[in-house]
Amino acid sequence: MARIDGELDQHCAGELRSAIDTAVKSEGNVKTLLLDLGRVSFMDSSGIGVILGRYKLMRKLGGELAIANAQPSVEKLLKLSGVYALLDAKRREKANE
Amino acid sequence: MNRMDNMIKLEFLSLSKNESFARAAAAAFIAPLDPTIEELADVRTAVSEAVTNAVIHGYRNGLGTVLMELTLAGRLLTVRVEDKGCGIEDIELAMKPFYTTGNRAERSGMGFAVMAAFMDKLKVESKLGVGTTVIMEKLIAQPNEPEQNG
């Protein structure tokens, strides 16, 4: 699980991306990467880029991505950008297997 | 000249750390109108998107200046973010959701879609080699009056 704190914008996106990827790769055999957004007080579309990038990474590694505890303003952005729809579709795809 | 109740102009270097400064300034500017938490978040997000575009697409992470002008006419907020960067070749294409110029960093291509969804109006003017100006409007709703007793 990765718990993210503070404001997620373009300025910190690169650093966050590297930290998560390093942790996932060093842990090895991660099946589900859970991003806890409960303490993210602000996020713009740079954050969506980070989430979509981690989604692609987990698919490449044969695992999945999950998101939890998004605050209403972050939730609005996740819905608008189709991130929830993407994660739900993947979940349904797995359930039908 | 159109009615104007308040106006500020901010000019800052196209550094990504100034994105948070710009959105905080916009939030402080509309605070006297007692906006809802959602309205504040919408304005902060839209401003962040416009400034981020100026930094990473307008100046392609090089150094330039970004001009942000905030105007209030009654409860109508107008945000104008201007750069003198490389400009956009095809504005219609750039505004399509998920379109990105595909630079190395992971970009969602959602910047203009977010601005359009979170504000009431969005207009983009651009000329190659001259720069880009983003103009957004949002009407801040009247706060609910507390109920009078007696």
PDB file of C-alpha atoms in Angstrom:
ATOM      1  CA  MET A   1       0.000   0.000   0.000  1.00  0.00           C
ATOM      2  CA  ALA A   2       1.201   3.515  -0.782  1.00  0.00           C
ATOM      3  CA  ARG A   3      -0.236   6.286   1.404  1.00  0.00           C
ATOM      4  CA  ILE A   4       0.075   9.665  -0.297  1.00  0.00           C
ATOM      5  CA  ASP A   5       0.084  12.882   1.723  1.00  0.00           C
ATOM      6  CA  GLY A   6      -0.380  16.519   0.676  1.00  0.00           C
ATOM      7  CA  GLU A   7      -0.857  18.144  -2.720  1.00  0.00           C
ATOM      8  CA  LEU A   8      -0.335  16.066  -5.840  1.00  0.00           C
ATOM      9  CA  ASP A   9       0.549  18.222  -8.830  1.00  0.00           C
ATOM     10  CA  GLN A  10       3.093  18.272 -11.622  1.00  0.00           C
ATOM     11  CA  HIS A  11       5.797  19.606  -9.285  1.00  0.00           C
ATOM     12  CA  CYS A  12       5.867  16.467  -7.123  1.00  0.00           C
ATOM     13  CA  ALA A  13       4.533  13.897  -9.615  1.00  0.00           C
ATOM     14  CA  GLY A  14       7.962  12.731 -10.786  1.00  0.00           C
ATOM     15  CA  GLU A  15       9.285  12.149  -7.288  1.00  0.00           C
ATOM     16  CA  LEU A  16       6.143  10.259  -6.246  1.00  0.00           C
ATOM     17  CA  ARG A  17       6.217   8.130  -9.394  1.00  0.00           C
ATOM     18  CA  SER A  18       9.849   7.094  -8.759  1.00  0.00           C
ATOM     19  CA  ALA A  19       9.205   6.337  -5.071  1.00  0.00           C
ATOM     20  CA  ILE A  20       6.225   4.063  -5.806  1.00  0.00           C
ATOM     21  CA  ASP A  21       7.902   2.276  -8.721  1.00  0.00           C
ATOM     22  CA  THR A  22      11.063   1.655  -6.698  1.00  0.00           C
ATOM     23  CA  ALA A  23       9.022   0.246  -3.796  1.00  0.00           C
ATOM     24  CA  VAL A  24       6.928  -2.008  -6.068  1.00  0.00           C
ATOM     25  CA  LYS A  25       9.959  -3.360  -7.898  1.00  0.00           C
ATOM     26  CA  SER A  26      12.072  -3.889  -4.773  1.00  0.00           C
ATOM     27  CA  GLU A  27       9.189  -5.625  -2.961  1.00  0.00           C
ATOM     28  CA  GLY A  28       8.803  -8.122  -5.823  1.00  0.00           C
ATOM     29  CA  ASN A  29       5.706 -10.141  -6.674  1.00  0.00           C
ATOM     30  CA  VAL A  30       3.231  -7.381  -5.746  1.00  0.00           C
ATOM     31  CA  LYS A  31      -0.257  -8.525  -6.769  1.00  0.00           C
ATOM     32  CA  THR A  32      -2.234  -5.429  -5.733  1.00  0.00           C
ATOM     33  CA  LEU A  33      -0.941  -1.901  -5.404  1.00  0.00           C
ATOM     34  CA  LEU A  34      -3.323   0.091  -3.210  1.00  0.00           C
ATOM     35  CA  LEU A  35      -3.024   3.875  -3.410  1.00  0.00           C
ATOM     36  CA  ASP A  36      -4.496   5.438  -0.268  1.00  0.00           C
ATOM     37  CA  LEU A  37      -5.518   8.984  -1.253  1.00  0.00           C
ATOM     38  CA  GLY A  38      -7.130   9.846   2.090  1.00  0.00           C
ATOM     39  CA  ARG A  39      -4.528  12.483   2.896  1.00  0.00           C
ATOM     40  CA  VAL A  40      -4.332  14.029  -0.581  1.00  0.00           C
ATOM     41  CA  SER A  41      -5.709  17.525  -0.071  1.00  0.00           C
ATOM     42  CA  PHE A  42      -5.336  18.548  -3.721  1.00  0.00           C
ATOM     43  CA  MET A  43      -4.836  16.748  -7.008  1.00  0.00           C
ATOM     44  CA  ASP A  44      -4.906  17.875 -10.631  1.00  0.00           C
ATOM     45  CA  SER A  45      -4.552  15.916 -13.867  1.00  0.00           C
ATOM     46  CA  SER A  46      -0.830  15.384 -13.169  1.00  0.00           C
ATOM     47  CA  GLY A  47      -2.041  13.042 -10.426  1.00  0.00           C
ATOM     48  CA  ILE A  48      -4.228  11.248 -12.954  1.00  0.00           C
ATOM     49  CA  GLY A  49      -1.085  10.752 -15.049  1.00  0.00           C
ATOM     50  CA  VAL A  50       0.673   9.185 -12.044  1.00  0.00           C
ATOM     51  CA  ILE A  51      -2.290   6.857 -11.353  1.00  0.00           C
ATOM     52  CA  LEU A  52      -2.653   5.770 -14.997  1.00  0.00           C
ATOM     53  CA  GLY A  53       1.108   5.145 -15.156  1.00  0.00           C
ATOM     54  CA  ARG A  54       0.929   2.896 -12.052  1.00  0.00           C
ATOM     55  CA  TYR A  55      -2.084   1.111 -13.560  1.00  0.00           C
ATOM     56  CA  LYS A  56       0.008   0.308 -16.642  1.00  0.00           C
ATOM     57  CA  LEU A  57       2.938  -0.784 -14.472  1.00  0.00           C
ATOM     58  CA  MET A  58       0.788  -3.179 -12.442  1.00  0.00           C
ATOM     59  CA  ARG A  59      -0.775  -4.648 -15.584  1.00  0.00           C
ATOM     60  CA  LYS A  60       2.725  -5.221 -16.968  1.00  0.00           C
ATOM     61  CA  LEU A  61       3.676  -7.009 -13.738  1.00  0.00           C
ATOM     62  CA  GLY A  62       0.505  -9.128 -13.856  1.00  0.00           C
ATOM     63  CA  GLY A  63      -1.055  -7.372 -10.869  1.00  0.00           C
ATOM     64  CA  GLU A  64      -3.729  -4.760 -10.307  1.00  0.00           C
ATOM     65  CA  LEU A  65      -4.181  -1.240  -8.991  1.00  0.00           C
ATOM     66  CA  ALA A  66      -6.737  -0.123  -6.418  1.00  0.00           C
ATOM     67  CA  ILE A  67      -7.586   3.321  -5.039  1.00  0.00           C
ATOM     68  CA  ALA A  68      -9.039   4.119  -1.621  1.00  0.00           C
ATOM     69  CA  ASN A  69     -10.293   7.013   0.519  1.00  0.00           C
ATOM     70  CA  ALA A  70     -10.286   9.793  -2.094  1.00  0.00           C
ATOM     71  CA  GLN A  71     -11.710  13.080  -0.805  1.00  0.00           C
ATOM     72  CA  PRO A  72     -14.679  14.575  -2.735  1.00  0.00           C
ATOM     73  CA  SER A  73     -12.597  16.988  -4.860  1.00  0.00           C
ATOM     74  CA  VAL A  74     -10.192  14.195  -5.824  1.00  0.00           C
ATOM     75  CA  GLU A  75     -13.111  11.825  -6.379  1.00  0.00           C
ATOM     76  CA  LYS A  76     -14.653  14.280  -8.850  1.00  0.00           C
ATOM     77  CA  LEU A  77     -11.434  14.307 -10.875  1.00  0.00           C
ATOM     78  CA  LEU A  78     -11.118  10.500 -10.798  1.00  0.00           C
ATOM     79  CA  LYS A  79     -14.669  10.146 -12.129  1.00  0.00           C
ATOM     80  CA  LEU A  80     -14.211  12.805 -14.817  1.00  0.00           C
ATOM     81  CA  SER A  81     -10.997  11.260 -16.090  1.00  0.00           C
ATOM     82  CA  GLY A  82     -12.486   7.766 -16.304  1.00  0.00           C
ATOM     83  CA  VAL A  83     -10.041   6.244 -13.796  1.00  0.00           C
ATOM     84  CA  TYR A  84     -12.812   4.612 -11.769  1.00  0.00           C
ATOM     85  CA  ALA A  85     -14.425   3.273 -14.937  1.00  0.00           C
ATOM     86  CA  LEU A  86     -11.082   1.796 -15.983  1.00  0.00           C
ATOM     87  CA  LEU A  87     -10.492   0.088 -12.622  1.00  0.00           C
ATOM     88  CA  ASP A  88     -14.087  -1.189 -12.457  1.00  0.00           C
ATOM     89  CA  ALA A  89     -13.868  -2.601 -15.987  1.00  0.00           C
ATOM     90  CA  LYS A  90     -10.703  -4.444 -15.054  1.00  0.00           C
ATOM     91  CA  ARG A  91     -12.389  -5.819 -11.921  1.00  0.00           C
ATOM     92  CA  ARG A  92     -15.401  -7.024 -13.952  1.00  0.00           C
ATOM     93  CA  GLU A  93     -13.063  -8.562 -16.521  1.00  0.00           C
ATOM     94  CA  LYS A  94     -11.369 -10.550 -13.727  1.00  0.00           C
ATOM     95  CA  ALA A  95     -14.689 -11.594 -12.170  1.00  0.00           C
ATOM     96  CA  ASN A  96     -15.825 -12.996 -15.520  1.00  0.00           C
ATOM     97  CA  GLU A  97     -12.704 -15.073 -16.016  1.00  0.00           C
TER      98      GLU A  97
ATOM     99  CA  MET B   1     -15.201  49.021 -20.067  1.00  0.00           C
ATOM    100  CA  ASN B   2     -17.004  46.110 -18.441  1.00  0.00           C
ATOM    101  CA  ARG B   3     -17.882  46.305 -14.758  1.00  0.00           C
ATOM    102  CA  MET B   4     -14.994  45.217 -12.545  1.00  0.00           C
ATOM    103  CA  ASP B   5     -15.112  44.965  -8.740  1.00  0.00           C
ATOM    104  CA  ASN B   6     -11.618  43.668  -8.171  1.00  0.00           C
ATOM    105  CA  MET B   7      -8.567  42.614 -10.158  1.00  0.00           C
ATOM    106  CA  ILE B   8      -5.079  41.297  -9.507  1.00  0.00           C
ATOM    107  CA  LYS B   9      -2.222  40.524 -11.854  1.00  0.00           C
ATOM    108  CA  LEU B  10       0.568  38.155 -10.945  1.00  0.00           C
ATOM    109  CA  GLU B  11       3.661  37.532 -13.006  1.00  0.00           C
ATOM    110  CA  PHE B  12       5.898  34.633 -12.083  1.00  0.00           C
ATOM    111  CA  LEU B  13       8.607  32.407 -13.521  1.00  0.00           C
ATOM    112  CA  SER B  14       7.478  29.235 -15.243  1.00  0.00           C
ATOM    113  CA  LEU B  15       8.657  27.000 -12.408  1.00  0.00           C
ATOM    114  CA  SER B  16       6.488  24.056 -11.406  1.00  0.00           C
ATOM    115  CA  LYS B  17       6.712  25.085  -7.759  1.00  0.00           C
ATOM    116  CA  ASN B  18       4.744  28.223  -8.676  1.00  0.00           C
ATOM    117  CA  GLU B  19       1.683  26.126  -9.577  1.00  0.00           C
ATOM    118  CA  SER B  20       0.739  25.827  -5.898  1.00  0.00           C
ATOM    119  CA  PHE B  21       1.333  29.557  -5.410  1.00  0.00           C
ATOM    120  CA  ALA B  22      -0.981  30.402  -8.332  1.00  0.00           C
ATOM    121  CA  ARG B  23      -3.859  28.225  -7.132  1.00  0.00           C
ATOM    122  CA  ALA B  24      -3.494  29.479  -3.554  1.00  0.00           C
ATOM    123  CA  ALA B  25      -3.661  33.071  -4.842  1.00  0.00           C
ATOM    124  CA  ALA B  26      -6.816  32.303  -6.835  1.00  0.00           C
ATOM    125  CA  ALA B  27      -8.439  30.679  -3.790  1.00  0.00           C
ATOM    126  CA  ALA B  28      -7.564  33.685  -1.610  1.00  0.00           C
ATOM    127  CA  PHE B  29      -8.917  36.069  -4.271  1.00  0.00           C
ATOM    128  CA  ILE B  30     -12.407  34.519  -4.237  1.00  0.00           C
ATOM    129  CA  ALA B  31     -12.486  33.768  -0.488  1.00  0.00           C
ATOM    130  CA  PRO B  32     -14.448  36.981   0.348  1.00  0.00           C
ATOM    131  CA  LEU B  33     -17.324  35.623  -1.787  1.00  0.00           C
ATOM    132  CA  ASP B  34     -17.700  32.726   0.672  1.00  0.00           C
ATOM    133  CA  PRO B  35     -17.524  30.043  -2.038  1.00  0.00           C
ATOM    134  CA  THR B  36     -18.418  26.428  -1.312  1.00  0.00           C
ATOM    135  CA  ILE B  37     -15.614  23.912  -0.772  1.00  0.00           C
ATOM    136  CA  GLU B  38     -16.447  22.458  -4.195  1.00  0.00           C
ATOM    137  CA  GLU B  39     -16.240  25.855  -5.937  1.00  0.00           C
ATOM    138  CA  LEU B  40     -12.884  26.527  -4.270  1.00  0.00           C
ATOM    139  CA  ALA B  41     -11.557  23.114  -5.317  1.00  0.00           C
ATOM    140  CA  ASP B  42     -12.821  23.618  -8.886  1.00  0.00           C
ATOM    141  CA  VAL B  43     -11.063  26.994  -9.227  1.00  0.00           C
ATOM    142  CA  ARG B  44      -7.834  25.731  -7.641  1.00  0.00           C
ATOM    143  CA  THR B  45      -7.782  22.717  -9.953  1.00  0.00           C
ATOM    144  CA  ALA B  46      -8.542  24.691 -13.125  1.00  0.00           C
ATOM    145  CA  VAL B  47      -5.855  27.296 -12.291  1.00  0.00           C
ATOM    146  CA  SER B  48      -3.347  24.540 -11.580  1.00  0.00           C
ATOM    147  CA  GLU B  49      -4.085  22.959 -14.966  1.00  0.00           C
ATOM    148  CA  ALA B  50      -3.698  26.238 -16.867  1.00  0.00           C
ATOM    149  CA  VAL B  51      -0.425  27.143 -15.132  1.00  0.00           C
ATOM    150  CA  THR B  52       0.933  23.597 -15.551  1.00  0.00           C
ATOM    151  CA  ASN B  53       0.201  23.812 -19.284  1.00  0.00           C
ATOM    152  CA  ALA B  54       2.126  27.091 -19.497  1.00  0.00           C
ATOM    153  CA  VAL B  55       5.095  25.572 -17.641  1.00  0.00           C
ATOM    154  CA  ILE B  56       5.407  22.218 -19.387  1.00  0.00           C
ATOM    155  CA  HIS B  57       3.865  22.833 -22.810  1.00  0.00           C
ATOM    156  CA  GLY B  58       4.196  26.597 -23.327  1.00  0.00           C
ATOM    157  CA  TYR B  59       7.810  26.806 -22.195  1.00  0.00           C
ATOM    158  CA  ARG B  60       8.530  23.051 -22.442  1.00  0.00           C
ATOM    159  CA  ASN B  61      10.080  23.224 -18.969  1.00  0.00           C
ATOM    160  CA  GLY B  62      12.360  26.064 -20.066  1.00  0.00           C
ATOM    161  CA  LEU B  63      12.260  29.415 -18.316  1.00  0.00           C
ATOM    162  CA  GLY B  64       9.783  32.147 -19.170  1.00  0.00           C
ATOM    163  CA  THR B  65       7.165  34.228 -17.425  1.00  0.00           C
ATOM    164  CA  VAL B  66       3.548  33.356 -16.794  1.00  0.00           C
ATOM    165  CA  LEU B  67       1.007  36.133 -16.326  1.00  0.00           C
ATOM    166  CA  MET B  68      -2.117  35.353 -14.340  1.00  0.00           C
ATOM    167  CA  GLU B  69      -4.910  37.902 -14.125  1.00  0.00           C
ATOM    168  CA  LEU B  70      -7.925  37.385 -11.880  1.00  0.00           C
ATOM    169  CA  THR B  71     -10.979  39.595 -12.217  1.00  0.00           C
ATOM    170  CA  LEU B  72     -14.215  39.758 -10.271  1.00  0.00           C
ATOM    171  CA  ALA B  73     -17.363  41.390 -11.627  1.00  0.00           C
ATOM    172  CA  GLY B  74     -20.045  40.779  -9.052  1.00  0.00           C
ATOM    173  CA  ARG B  75     -19.731  37.045  -8.432  1.00  0.00           C
ATOM    174  CA  LEU B  76     -18.277  36.271 -11.861  1.00  0.00           C
ATOM    175  CA  LEU B  77     -14.631  35.201 -11.685  1.00  0.00           C
ATOM    176  CA  THR B  78     -12.486  35.488 -14.811  1.00  0.00           C
ATOM    177  CA  VAL B  79      -9.062  33.818 -14.830  1.00  0.00           C
ATOM    178  CA  ARG B  80      -6.611  34.641 -17.580  1.00  0.00           C
ATOM    179  CA  VAL B  81      -3.333  32.698 -17.788  1.00  0.00           C
ATOM    180  CA  GLU B  82      -0.900  33.849 -20.442  1.00  0.00           C
ATOM    181  CA  ASP B  83       2.484  32.551 -21.580  1.00  0.00           C
ATOM    182  CA  LYS B  84       4.824  33.686 -24.315  1.00  0.00           C
ATOM    183  CA  GLY B  85       5.961  30.180 -25.123  1.00  0.00           C
ATOM    184  CA  CYS B  86       5.840  27.987 -28.191  1.00  0.00           C
ATOM    185  CA  GLY B  87       2.086  28.166 -28.824  1.00  0.00           C
ATOM    186  CA  ILE B  88      -0.333  25.420 -29.857  1.00  0.00           C
ATOM    187  CA  GLU B  89      -0.453  24.272 -33.462  1.00  0.00           C
ATOM    188  CA  ASP B  90      -3.951  22.764 -33.364  1.00  0.00           C
ATOM    189  CA  ILE B  91      -6.089  24.039 -30.466  1.00  0.00           C
ATOM    190  CA  GLU B  92      -9.037  21.775 -31.281  1.00  0.00           C
ATOM    191  CA  LEU B  93      -6.822  18.684 -31.177  1.00  0.00           C
ATOM    192  CA  ALA B  94      -5.051  19.845 -27.988  1.00  0.00           C
ATOM    193  CA  MET B  95      -8.400  20.239 -26.236  1.00  0.00           C
ATOM    194  CA  LYS B  96      -9.506  16.657 -26.926  1.00  0.00           C
ATOM    195  CA  PRO B  97      -9.507  14.535 -23.751  1.00  0.00           C
ATOM    196  CA  PHE B  98      -6.456  12.252 -23.439  1.00  0.00           C
ATOM    197  CA  TYR B  99      -4.581  14.057 -26.215  1.00  0.00           C
ATOM    198  CA  THR B 100      -1.017  14.772 -25.190  1.00  0.00           C
ATOM    199  CA  THR B 101       2.073  15.816 -27.099  1.00  0.00           C
ATOM    200  CA  GLY B 102       3.657  12.665 -25.719  1.00  0.00           C
ATOM    201  CA  ASN B 103       6.679  14.024 -23.944  1.00  0.00           C
ATOM    202  CA  ARG B 104       8.584  11.599 -21.756  1.00  0.00           C
ATOM    203  CA  ALA B 105       6.787  12.305 -18.491  1.00  0.00           C
ATOM    204  CA  GLU B 106       3.454  10.560 -17.999  1.00  0.00           C
ATOM    205  CA  ARG B 107       0.763  13.054 -18.934  1.00  0.00           C
ATOM    206  CA  SER B 108      -2.933  12.283 -18.785  1.00  0.00           C
ATOM    207  CA  GLY B 109      -3.950  14.665 -21.581  1.00  0.00           C
ATOM    208  CA  MET B 110      -6.845  15.808 -19.393  1.00  0.00           C
ATOM    209  CA  GLY B 111      -5.779  19.385 -18.652  1.00  0.00           C
ATOM    210  CA  PHE B 112      -8.198  21.251 -20.939  1.00  0.00           C
ATOM    211  CA  ALA B 113     -11.003  18.741 -20.236  1.00  0.00           C
ATOM    212  CA  VAL B 114     -10.620  19.437 -16.502  1.00  0.00           C
ATOM    213  CA  MET B 115     -10.621  23.213 -17.054  1.00  0.00           C
ATOM    214  CA  ALA B 116     -13.773  22.929 -19.190  1.00  0.00           C
ATOM    215  CA  ALA B 117     -15.547  20.674 -16.685  1.00  0.00           C
ATOM    216  CA  PHE B 118     -14.638  22.609 -13.539  1.00  0.00           C
ATOM    217  CA  MET B 119     -15.288  26.126 -14.878  1.00  0.00           C
ATOM    218  CA  ASP B 120     -18.341  27.559 -16.677  1.00  0.00           C
ATOM    219  CA  LYS B 121     -16.509  28.849 -19.762  1.00  0.00           C
ATOM    220  CA  LEU B 122     -13.133  28.127 -21.336  1.00  0.00           C
ATOM    221  CA  LYS B 123     -11.492  29.917 -24.240  1.00  0.00           C
ATOM    222  CA  VAL B 124      -8.007  29.235 -25.608  1.00  0.00           C
ATOM    223  CA  GLU B 125      -6.123  31.616 -27.891  1.00  0.00           C
ATOM    224  CA  SER B 126      -2.752  30.626 -29.279  1.00  0.00           C
ATOM    225  CA  LYS B 127      -0.279  31.475 -31.987  1.00  0.00           C
ATOM    226  CA  LEU B 128       2.754  29.374 -32.831  1.00  0.00           C
ATOM    227  CA  GLY B 129       5.953  30.988 -31.592  1.00  0.00           C
ATOM    228  CA  VAL B 130       4.022  33.780 -29.849  1.00  0.00           C
ATOM    229  CA  GLY B 131       2.273  32.103 -26.932  1.00  0.00           C
ATOM    230  CA  THR B 132      -0.999  30.923 -25.457  1.00  0.00           C
ATOM    231  CA  THR B 133      -3.715  32.575 -23.414  1.00  0.00           C
ATOM    232  CA  VAL B 134      -6.322  30.606 -21.491  1.00  0.00           C
ATOM    233  CA  ILE B 135      -9.431  32.483 -20.343  1.00  0.00           C
ATOM    234  CA  MET B 136     -11.850  30.818 -17.931  1.00  0.00           C
ATOM    235  CA  GLU B 137     -14.993  32.043 -16.206  1.00  0.00           C
ATOM    236  CA  LYS B 138     -16.918  30.750 -13.234  1.00  0.00           C
ATOM    237  CA  LEU B 139     -19.928  32.199 -11.468  1.00  0.00           C
ATOM    238  CA  ILE B 140     -19.601  31.777  -7.709  1.00  0.00           C
ATOM    239  CA  ALA B 141     -23.067  31.018  -6.323  1.00  0.00           C
ATOM    240  CA  GLN B 142     -24.657  33.141  -3.623  1.00  0.00           C
ATOM    241  CA  PRO B 143     -24.114  31.513  -0.224  1.00  0.00           C
ATOM    242  CA  ASN B 144     -27.295  30.208   1.391  1.00  0.00           C
ATOM    243  CA  GLU B 145     -28.751  32.813   3.718  1.00  0.00           C
ATOM    244  CA  PRO B 146     -29.214  31.530   7.286  1.00  0.00           C
ATOM    245  CA  GLU B 147     -32.862  31.145   8.204  1.00  0.00           C
ATOM    246  CA  GLN B 148     -34.312  34.084  10.135  1.00  0.00           C
ATOM    247  CA  ASN B 149     -36.092  33.279  13.365  1.00  0.00           C
ATOM    248  CA  GLY B 150     -39.232  35.169  14.442  1.00  0.00           C
TER     249      GLY B 150
END
